[in-house]
Amino acid sequence: MSKKITKICCIGAGYVGGPTMAVIAQKCPDVKVTVVDINEKRIAAWNDEDLGKLPVYEPGLDKVVEEARGRNLFFSTEVDKAIDEAEMIFISVNTPTKTYGKGKGMAADLKFIELCARQIARVAKDDKIVVEKSTLPVRTAQALKSILHNTGSSPAGKEGGVQFDILSNPEFLAEGTAVEDLHAPDRVLIGGDNPEAIQALVDVYAHWVPAANILTTNVWSSELSKLTANAFLAQRVSSINALSELCEKTGADVNEVARAIGTDSRIGPKFLKASVGFGGSCFQKDILNLVYIAKSYGLHEVADYWEQVILMNDHQKRRFADNIVTTLYNTVSGKKIAFLGWAFKKDTNDTRESAAIHVADYLLNEQAEIVVYDPKVTEEQIYADLDYLNTRDEKENRKLVTVVNDPYKATDEAHAIAVLTEWDEFRAYDWQRIYDLMLKPSFVFDGRAVLDREKLKNFGFEIYIIGVGSCG
Ligand code: UDX
Ligand code: ADP
């Protein structure tokens, strides 16, 4: 018989922890779910009466939070209290790529995970099931186990010691469709070595996920599956992006090629959309992680193979920016370039690793002036993203980059438009009006292949579409 879980705690109220716990609480009204974070501002936003102010924008999330919050879903900064109460603790803190020391630029920085483990070990007075939710390098569970078992007031293994079971339960939700993905996951993956602990977590998901969609494996397989899934998905994007350059040279249309190959059921239609480059907090980080692990085992061919996915992605971002400069008569100095979109994909306010940041950086190095419009990303975030790159000082970023809340303002007197995110609303704009507002010739660089080439051409635009090429 597995233990019945009545109280869950989740450490980390970010893009993964917030939506995942909201859906668990919604679907399991008999379980008290407390999401804790050290970031007071974030917790206050999760508790805001105004559901429009939730810190994570996800379609449908407001409804889920509205249903469960205050009933069995709570957001709090009292980390110790929530750990103490819970039978099951999810760790959902950030694991960015290391920016210092050994493994810099490649390995995942596990300091936040380690701090959580030490805190759990210090606070726990009774047995806990600890669930890794953050994306982690393979064998992190081992490190977690070691910390949990050797620290704390009553270390496991000693008489009267607390028992910790570690499970790996990677998250496969994609931002922008997180609620849908959580409501109807292709699969839930649970890795562990204690069948009772595994069953306790299976029982939580079984509230709404069919048994056939809940897979159980050993811990290492589960950890590696997460990295592998993201590496395969990113590889598909880099593969189609590699072909997009060839299409532009040969007159083929990458979207037609994608449709043609996607109908082969062995290939399938998803993740074949050519773009200015993939972004998001996971793809690059997870592949770098995979590369780092492979290298650390001396598997250099394996490492090089996967690294190429990242190199192709970097090339695509640079190529897109380069094309803007070349087309605008080899100089963008002092020219106004309107950015439509800053988020790394549509339907999210997340900008981590967004291609827009790198394209902007490249154009700013060429002394362009950029005006950004994104329906969901704040001005504060856009400046923070540019400042984080550390390419130029904060004053310079604010001088060269303006953020507006109206697309027509962004395009007014612009030399060119760059489409960096595939927001649906871009298609519905009054493009005749935009053409009239812009300087002539009016260039559009569509890095997401979302615009209607023929329609824009008829208005008089010179248009370049990624994977299709230029016309006008
Ligand atoms: C990804 C995984 O899909 C998810 O399972 C995992 O849990 C987290 O990482 P996410 O990063 O939220 O999710 O978004 P995803 O939809 O995978 O897109 C990643 C990037 O690839 C985006 O920048 C997107 O625009 C780009 N992309 C995706 C393409 O350029 N072309 C495509 O065909 C698909
Ligand atoms: P993800 O996309 O993985 O959810 P985020 O950065 O959106 O990543 O969220 C991670 C959250 O974890 C942040 O809000 C951060 O404040 C929180 N966090 C990090 N370390 C701790 C900790 N030791 N205790 C509580 N919260 C933490």
XYZ file of C-alpha atoms and ligand atoms in Angstrom:
533
model
C 0.000 0.000 0.000
C 1.362 3.358 -0.950
C 1.153 6.347 1.312
C -1.842 8.612 0.676
C -0.627 12.097 -0.012
C -2.682 14.864 1.606
C -0.181 17.734 1.599
C 2.189 18.752 -1.168
C 4.761 21.513 -1.055
C 6.468 22.904 -4.137
C 9.656 24.934 -3.775
C 9.844 27.446 -6.633
C 6.849 29.407 -7.970
C 8.126 29.967 -11.506
C 7.009 28.966 -14.989
C 7.107 25.273 -14.075
C 6.152 25.198 -10.378
C 3.285 27.701 -10.607
C 1.194 26.202 -13.433
C 1.990 22.571 -12.512
C 0.883 22.979 -8.913
C -2.167 25.008 -9.904
C -3.347 22.101 -12.072
C -2.510 19.463 -9.431
C -4.547 21.479 -6.911
C -7.399 21.907 -9.388
C -7.554 18.185 -10.144
C -6.911 16.942 -6.587
C -9.225 18.932 -4.289
C -8.422 16.469 -1.483
C -4.740 17.478 -1.486
C -3.466 20.730 0.032
C -0.871 22.231 -2.313
C 1.414 24.998 -1.066
C 3.785 26.689 -3.493
C 6.635 28.530 -1.804
C 9.294 30.881 -3.094
C 11.901 33.162 -1.572
C 10.908 35.866 -4.043
C 8.293 37.878 -2.124
C 7.245 39.922 -5.118
C 6.498 36.764 -7.090
C 4.431 35.248 -4.303
C 2.513 38.515 -3.883
C 1.737 38.447 -7.611
C 0.487 34.835 -7.389
C -1.798 35.997 -4.555
C -3.007 39.123 -6.358
C -6.803 39.524 -6.469
C -6.402 40.712 -10.039
C -5.789 37.513 -12.002
C -4.337 39.594 -14.824
C -1.328 40.203 -12.565
C -0.224 36.581 -12.130
C 3.566 36.467 -12.649
C 3.277 33.858 -15.402
C 1.118 34.510 -18.437
C -0.398 31.275 -19.748
C -3.709 30.968 -21.573
C -6.289 29.452 -19.176
C -4.082 29.672 -16.085
C -6.154 32.449 -14.503
C -9.229 30.189 -14.505
C -7.341 27.313 -12.865
C -5.909 29.591 -10.172
C -9.288 31.184 -9.578
C -10.853 27.756 -9.007
C -8.246 26.365 -6.612
C -6.583 29.306 -4.871
C -7.701 29.659 -1.248
C -9.447 26.252 -1.462
C -6.486 23.881 -1.570
C -3.899 25.965 -3.452
C -1.738 28.394 -1.497
C 1.225 30.598 -2.383
C 3.547 31.542 0.452
C 7.042 32.648 1.404
C 7.048 30.445 4.496
C 9.283 27.763 3.043
C 10.122 25.928 6.291
C 6.489 25.651 7.364
C 5.406 24.206 4.029
C 8.282 21.683 4.032
C 7.477 20.633 7.568
C 3.784 20.019 6.793
C 4.129 18.210 3.469
C 4.477 14.489 2.818
C 5.654 15.178 -0.726
C 7.979 18.029 -1.762
C 8.522 19.066 -5.367
C 11.714 20.935 -6.169
C 10.999 23.337 -8.983
C 13.703 25.950 -8.671
C 15.719 27.334 -11.541
C 18.798 25.511 -12.821
C 20.474 27.985 -15.184
C 23.602 27.201 -17.170
C 26.674 27.937 -15.050
C 28.215 31.348 -15.656
C 31.398 30.676 -13.679
C 33.993 28.054 -12.820
C 34.048 24.445 -13.946
C 31.520 23.709 -16.682
C 30.978 27.450 -17.294
C 28.593 28.021 -20.213
C 27.625 24.337 -20.286
C 26.850 22.571 -17.037
C 23.703 23.326 -15.057
C 24.203 25.390 -11.934
C 22.837 23.255 -9.162
C 23.386 25.655 -6.291
C 19.651 26.403 -5.942
C 18.849 22.698 -5.891
C 21.497 22.034 -3.284
C 20.218 24.851 -1.088
C 16.735 23.335 -1.269
C 18.033 19.894 -0.352
C 19.870 21.278 2.670
C 16.801 23.199 3.742
C 14.595 20.106 3.447
C 17.140 18.058 5.417
C 17.273 20.701 8.154
C 13.517 21.124 8.506
C 12.116 17.612 7.971
C 10.971 15.818 11.086
C 9.198 12.945 9.358
C 9.577 10.914 6.141
C 9.345 12.833 2.873
C 9.077 11.990 -0.782
C 11.231 14.513 -2.655
C 10.386 15.002 -6.322
C 12.811 16.538 -8.822
C 10.723 18.680 -11.128
C 13.390 21.042 -12.439
C 15.364 19.868 -15.460
C 18.535 18.421 -14.068
C 21.635 16.716 -15.306
C 21.565 12.955 -15.091
C 22.602 11.700 -11.665
C 21.426 14.753 -9.745
C 19.090 12.515 -7.781
C 22.209 10.837 -6.438
C 23.543 14.156 -5.161
C 20.177 15.044 -3.674
C 20.043 11.695 -1.922
C 23.492 12.125 -0.504
C 22.735 15.598 0.894
C 19.384 14.560 2.301
C 20.751 11.424 3.889
C 23.814 12.945 5.469
C 22.660 16.288 6.787
C 19.885 17.524 9.011
C 18.888 17.045 12.613
C 18.063 13.364 12.252
C 20.005 12.058 9.289
C 18.530 9.112 7.482
C 20.169 5.836 8.244
C 20.617 6.767 11.926
C 18.153 5.428 14.437
C 14.998 7.508 14.384
C 16.279 9.126 11.199
C 14.008 10.573 8.589
C 13.573 8.593 5.371
C 13.764 10.442 2.072
C 12.643 8.897 -1.192
C 13.814 10.695 -4.305
C 11.718 10.642 -7.453
C 12.411 12.192 -10.825
C 9.275 13.584 -12.452
C 10.383 15.783 -15.340
C 8.031 18.401 -16.702
C 7.181 18.270 -20.386
C 4.827 21.233 -20.529
C 5.568 23.797 -23.194
C 5.052 27.438 -22.380
C 2.057 29.016 -24.055
C 0.189 25.691 -23.892
C 1.123 24.767 -20.308
C -2.418 24.371 -19.023
C -3.480 22.231 -21.992
C -0.308 20.130 -21.670
C -0.900 19.638 -17.953
C -4.566 18.755 -18.398
C -3.881 16.174 -21.113
C -0.220 15.174 -21.042
C 1.119 12.802 -23.721
C 2.742 11.066 -20.790
C 3.757 11.602 -17.196
C 7.162 10.170 -16.417
C 8.108 9.052 -12.931
C 11.527 7.642 -12.118
C 12.427 6.154 -8.770
C 13.646 3.105 -6.928
C 11.040 2.736 -4.175
C 7.796 1.312 -5.636
C 5.722 2.737 -2.774
C 7.000 6.263 -3.310
C 6.437 5.915 -7.057
C 2.880 4.716 -6.445
C 2.172 7.680 -4.153
C 2.984 10.064 -7.003
C 1.174 7.902 -9.583
C -1.925 8.204 -7.368
C -1.705 12.004 -7.463
C -1.622 12.095 -11.287
C -4.201 9.317 -11.553
C -6.795 11.883 -10.415
C -6.958 12.978 -14.063
C -4.297 11.230 -16.188
C -5.187 7.791 -17.668
C -3.027 5.007 -16.226
C -1.646 4.150 -19.680
C -0.112 7.629 -19.903
C 1.821 7.319 -16.648
C 5.208 5.737 -17.303
C 7.526 4.589 -14.572
C 11.263 4.015 -14.995
C 14.413 4.038 -12.958
C 15.678 7.441 -11.858
C 18.476 7.725 -14.413
C 16.258 6.863 -17.368
C 13.755 9.474 -16.272
C 16.399 12.182 -15.877
C 17.993 11.355 -19.222
C 14.620 11.144 -21.006
C 13.917 14.771 -20.234
C 17.215 15.940 -21.727
C 16.772 13.617 -24.693
C 13.218 14.786 -25.447
C 14.317 18.406 -25.533
C 17.441 17.592 -27.542
C 15.354 15.748 -30.177
C 12.825 18.580 -30.420
C 15.519 21.228 -30.710
C 17.324 19.084 -33.264
C 14.223 19.089 -35.476
C 14.096 22.884 -35.353
C 17.804 23.153 -36.195
C 17.361 20.617 -38.994
C 14.567 22.567 -40.658
C 16.423 25.833 -40.043
C 19.503 24.408 -41.764
C 17.293 23.605 -44.751
C 15.718 27.081 -44.612
C 19.010 28.612 -45.702
C 19.270 26.188 -48.603
C 15.658 26.920 -49.604
C 16.370 30.632 -49.766
C 19.261 29.981 -52.137
C 17.420 27.553 -54.386
C 13.933 29.062 -54.563
C 12.287 26.237 -52.641
C 9.852 27.231 -49.884
C 10.771 25.679 -46.553
C 7.127 25.649 -45.445
C 6.211 23.532 -48.447
C 9.146 21.230 -47.765
C 8.071 20.920 -44.115
C 4.514 20.081 -45.145
C 5.728 17.535 -47.645
C 8.005 15.693 -45.251
C 5.654 16.075 -42.272
C 3.015 13.915 -43.928
C 5.405 10.960 -43.666
C 4.070 9.388 -40.485
C 7.589 8.370 -39.505
C 8.618 12.024 -39.477
C 5.360 13.695 -38.360
C 4.348 17.347 -38.798
C 5.376 18.915 -35.475
C 8.465 21.014 -34.749
C 9.189 21.605 -38.414
C 8.508 25.325 -38.462
C 11.496 27.274 -39.699
C 12.244 30.256 -37.492
C 14.823 32.837 -36.568
C 15.970 30.293 -33.970
C 14.631 28.449 -30.981
C 14.667 30.078 -27.570
C 13.254 29.326 -24.142
C 14.789 28.274 -20.896
C 15.083 24.589 -21.780
C 16.391 23.699 -25.227
C 19.797 25.309 -25.121
C 20.343 24.572 -21.454
C 19.398 20.926 -21.781
C 21.537 20.314 -24.852
C 24.516 22.032 -23.247
C 23.923 19.792 -20.302
C 23.876 16.717 -22.504
C 27.058 17.869 -24.222
C 28.730 18.455 -20.887
C 27.754 15.053 -19.547
C 28.942 13.324 -22.735
C 32.266 15.162 -22.559
C 32.694 14.318 -18.929
C 32.491 10.628 -19.882
C 34.982 11.197 -22.720
C 32.293 10.723 -25.394
C 33.537 13.469 -27.682
C 31.739 12.359 -30.851
C 28.438 12.258 -28.968
C 29.119 15.703 -27.514
C 30.043 17.217 -30.894
C 26.986 15.715 -32.528
C 24.574 17.429 -30.135
C 26.546 20.645 -29.916
C 25.924 21.156 -33.618
C 22.223 21.725 -32.842
C 23.197 24.812 -30.825
C 25.761 26.012 -33.359
C 23.110 25.853 -36.096
C 20.723 27.831 -33.902
C 23.327 30.529 -33.263
C 24.046 30.669 -36.977
C 20.352 31.157 -37.773
C 19.984 34.129 -35.410
C 23.110 35.750 -36.760
C 22.185 35.082 -40.375
C 18.791 36.742 -39.860
C 20.372 39.861 -38.341
C 23.089 39.913 -40.979
C 20.498 39.811 -43.718
C 18.803 42.906 -42.281
C 22.069 44.835 -42.363
C 22.981 43.685 -45.875
C 19.532 44.430 -47.284
C 19.447 47.900 -45.743
C 22.388 48.853 -47.977
C 25.008 47.491 -45.593
C 24.293 49.921 -42.805
C 21.668 50.205 -40.094
C 23.494 52.919 -38.202
C 20.933 55.461 -36.956
C 18.120 53.567 -38.708
C 14.940 52.688 -36.879
C 14.123 48.992 -36.841
C 10.739 47.998 -35.398
C 10.683 44.683 -33.540
C 7.350 42.911 -33.497
C 7.634 40.429 -30.655
C 10.223 39.873 -27.963
C 8.974 36.676 -26.221
C 10.683 33.427 -27.261
C 7.371 32.157 -28.679
C 3.755 33.278 -28.780
C 1.333 33.153 -25.840
C 3.981 33.594 -23.160
C 5.614 36.562 -21.436
C 8.819 34.540 -21.017
C 11.855 35.919 -22.819
C 14.602 33.561 -21.661
C 17.031 32.860 -24.538
C 14.640 34.552 -26.953
C 16.099 34.984 -30.437
C 14.931 38.618 -30.301
C 17.551 39.414 -27.645
C 20.422 38.202 -29.795
C 19.143 39.787 -33.004
C 18.756 43.079 -31.129
C 22.246 42.807 -29.705
C 23.727 42.265 -33.145
C 21.840 45.216 -34.649
C 22.725 47.463 -31.704
C 26.376 46.682 -32.316
C 25.723 48.078 -35.790
C 24.292 51.207 -34.103
C 20.689 50.613 -35.102
C 17.840 52.179 -33.135
C 15.288 49.598 -32.075
C 11.656 50.100 -31.116
C 10.051 47.042 -29.582
C 6.408 46.076 -29.363
C 5.370 42.831 -27.670
C 1.813 42.253 -26.444
C 2.902 40.593 -23.178
C 6.500 41.458 -22.352
C 7.193 44.447 -20.106
C 9.647 47.245 -20.813
C 11.475 46.372 -17.596
C 12.045 42.809 -18.836
C 13.314 43.904 -22.248
C 15.920 46.196 -20.704
C 16.858 43.510 -18.171
C 17.469 41.044 -21.032
C 19.744 43.485 -22.847
C 21.583 44.563 -19.703
C 22.193 40.907 -18.821
C 24.193 40.444 -22.029
C 26.635 43.018 -20.744
C 27.550 44.119 -24.290
C 26.952 47.809 -23.594
C 26.090 49.847 -20.530
C 22.543 50.321 -19.271
C 22.384 53.962 -20.359
C 23.286 53.032 -23.908
C 20.610 50.304 -24.023
C 17.959 52.806 -22.931
C 19.184 55.351 -25.445
C 19.096 52.976 -28.415
C 16.061 50.868 -27.530
C 12.533 52.165 -27.000
C 9.632 50.005 -25.871
C 6.106 50.954 -26.948
C 2.659 49.505 -26.310
C 1.245 50.059 -29.778
C 2.464 48.334 -32.961
C 1.636 51.350 -35.102
C 3.792 53.537 -32.893
C 6.604 51.012 -33.275
C 6.459 51.058 -37.055
C 5.977 54.818 -37.460
C 8.877 56.122 -39.585
C 10.712 52.818 -39.301
C 13.110 51.719 -42.021
C 12.352 48.078 -41.414
C 10.244 45.678 -39.367
C 11.616 42.464 -37.888
C 9.074 39.838 -36.789
C 10.650 37.888 -33.930
C 7.659 36.160 -32.305
C 4.718 34.476 -34.016
C 1.939 36.317 -32.123
C -1.403 35.709 -33.929
C -2.371 39.374 -33.740
C 0.410 40.361 -36.160
C -1.525 38.865 -39.056
C -4.583 40.954 -38.278
C -2.855 44.345 -38.356
C -3.781 47.052 -40.833
C -0.715 46.528 -43.008
C -1.723 49.237 -45.452
C -1.615 51.704 -42.560
C 1.755 50.359 -41.459
C 3.095 50.742 -44.989
C 1.921 54.352 -45.054
C 3.608 55.040 -41.710
C 7.006 53.614 -42.668
C 9.899 55.157 -44.552
C 10.296 54.006 -48.163
C 11.376 51.516 -49.300
C 9.640 49.654 -46.475
C 11.293 46.385 -45.505
C 9.759 43.532 -43.540
C 11.921 40.665 -42.250
C 9.645 37.888 -41.096
C 11.670 35.570 -38.888
C 8.647 33.398 -38.104
C 7.046 32.994 -41.520
C 3.724 34.284 -40.193
C 2.881 37.038 -42.656
C 1.089 36.740 -45.982
C 3.814 37.416 -48.512
C 1.532 38.188 -51.484
C -0.678 40.555 -49.490
C 2.267 42.519 -48.130
C 3.963 42.611 -51.501
C 0.828 44.145 -52.997
C 0.919 46.941 -50.425
C 4.416 47.729 -51.656
C 6.594 46.127 -48.961
C 9.959 44.593 -49.719
C 9.506 41.364 -47.840
C 11.907 38.672 -46.684
C 10.500 35.508 -45.136
C 12.727 33.055 -43.347
C 13.157 29.931 -45.455
C 11.497 31.531 -48.471
C 13.712 34.472 -49.293
C 13.075 38.004 -50.526
C 10.604 39.589 -52.870
C 9.309 43.068 -53.531
C 10.159 22.942 -24.374
C 9.591 21.516 -24.554
O 8.719 21.516 -25.694
C 8.862 21.085 -23.299
O 8.394 19.756 -23.434
C 9.825 21.184 -22.119
O 9.188 20.830 -20.931
C 10.376 22.589 -22.008
O 11.000 22.964 -23.235
P 9.184 25.400 -24.462
O 10.599 25.830 -24.399
O 8.209 26.023 -23.527
O 9.067 23.829 -24.221
O 8.611 25.683 -25.933
P 8.635 24.896 -27.312
O 7.255 24.921 -27.848
O 9.284 23.590 -27.222
O 9.489 25.863 -28.238
C 10.874 26.105 -28.016
C 11.423 27.051 -29.052
O 11.469 26.432 -30.343
C 10.590 28.334 -29.252
O 11.435 29.430 -29.397
C 9.814 28.050 -30.507
O 9.442 29.236 -31.186
C 10.844 27.259 -31.309
N 10.232 26.417 -32.340
C 9.397 25.383 -31.978
C 10.530 26.638 -33.677
O 11.286 27.550 -34.009
N 9.969 25.818 -34.620
C 9.127 24.797 -34.303
O 8.665 24.087 -35.214
C 8.836 24.569 -32.939
P 11.353 27.530 -14.083
O 11.131 27.936 -15.504
O 12.247 26.324 -13.952
O 10.079 27.396 -13.312
P 11.828 30.117 -12.787
O 13.068 30.923 -12.760
O 10.609 30.647 -13.490
O 12.239 28.686 -13.389
O 11.372 29.767 -11.296
C 12.183 29.263 -10.302
C 11.774 29.897 -8.962
O 12.486 29.227 -7.920
C 12.109 31.391 -8.818
O 10.907 32.119 -8.565
C 13.078 31.442 -7.612
O 12.874 32.580 -6.789
C 12.722 30.166 -6.873
N 13.786 29.679 -5.971
C 15.098 29.465 -6.249
N 15.749 28.984 -5.163
C 14.829 28.858 -4.170
C 14.875 28.406 -2.798
N 16.004 27.953 -2.246
N 13.723 28.437 -2.087
C 12.569 28.876 -2.635
N 12.461 29.320 -3.918
C 13.574 29.310 -4.681
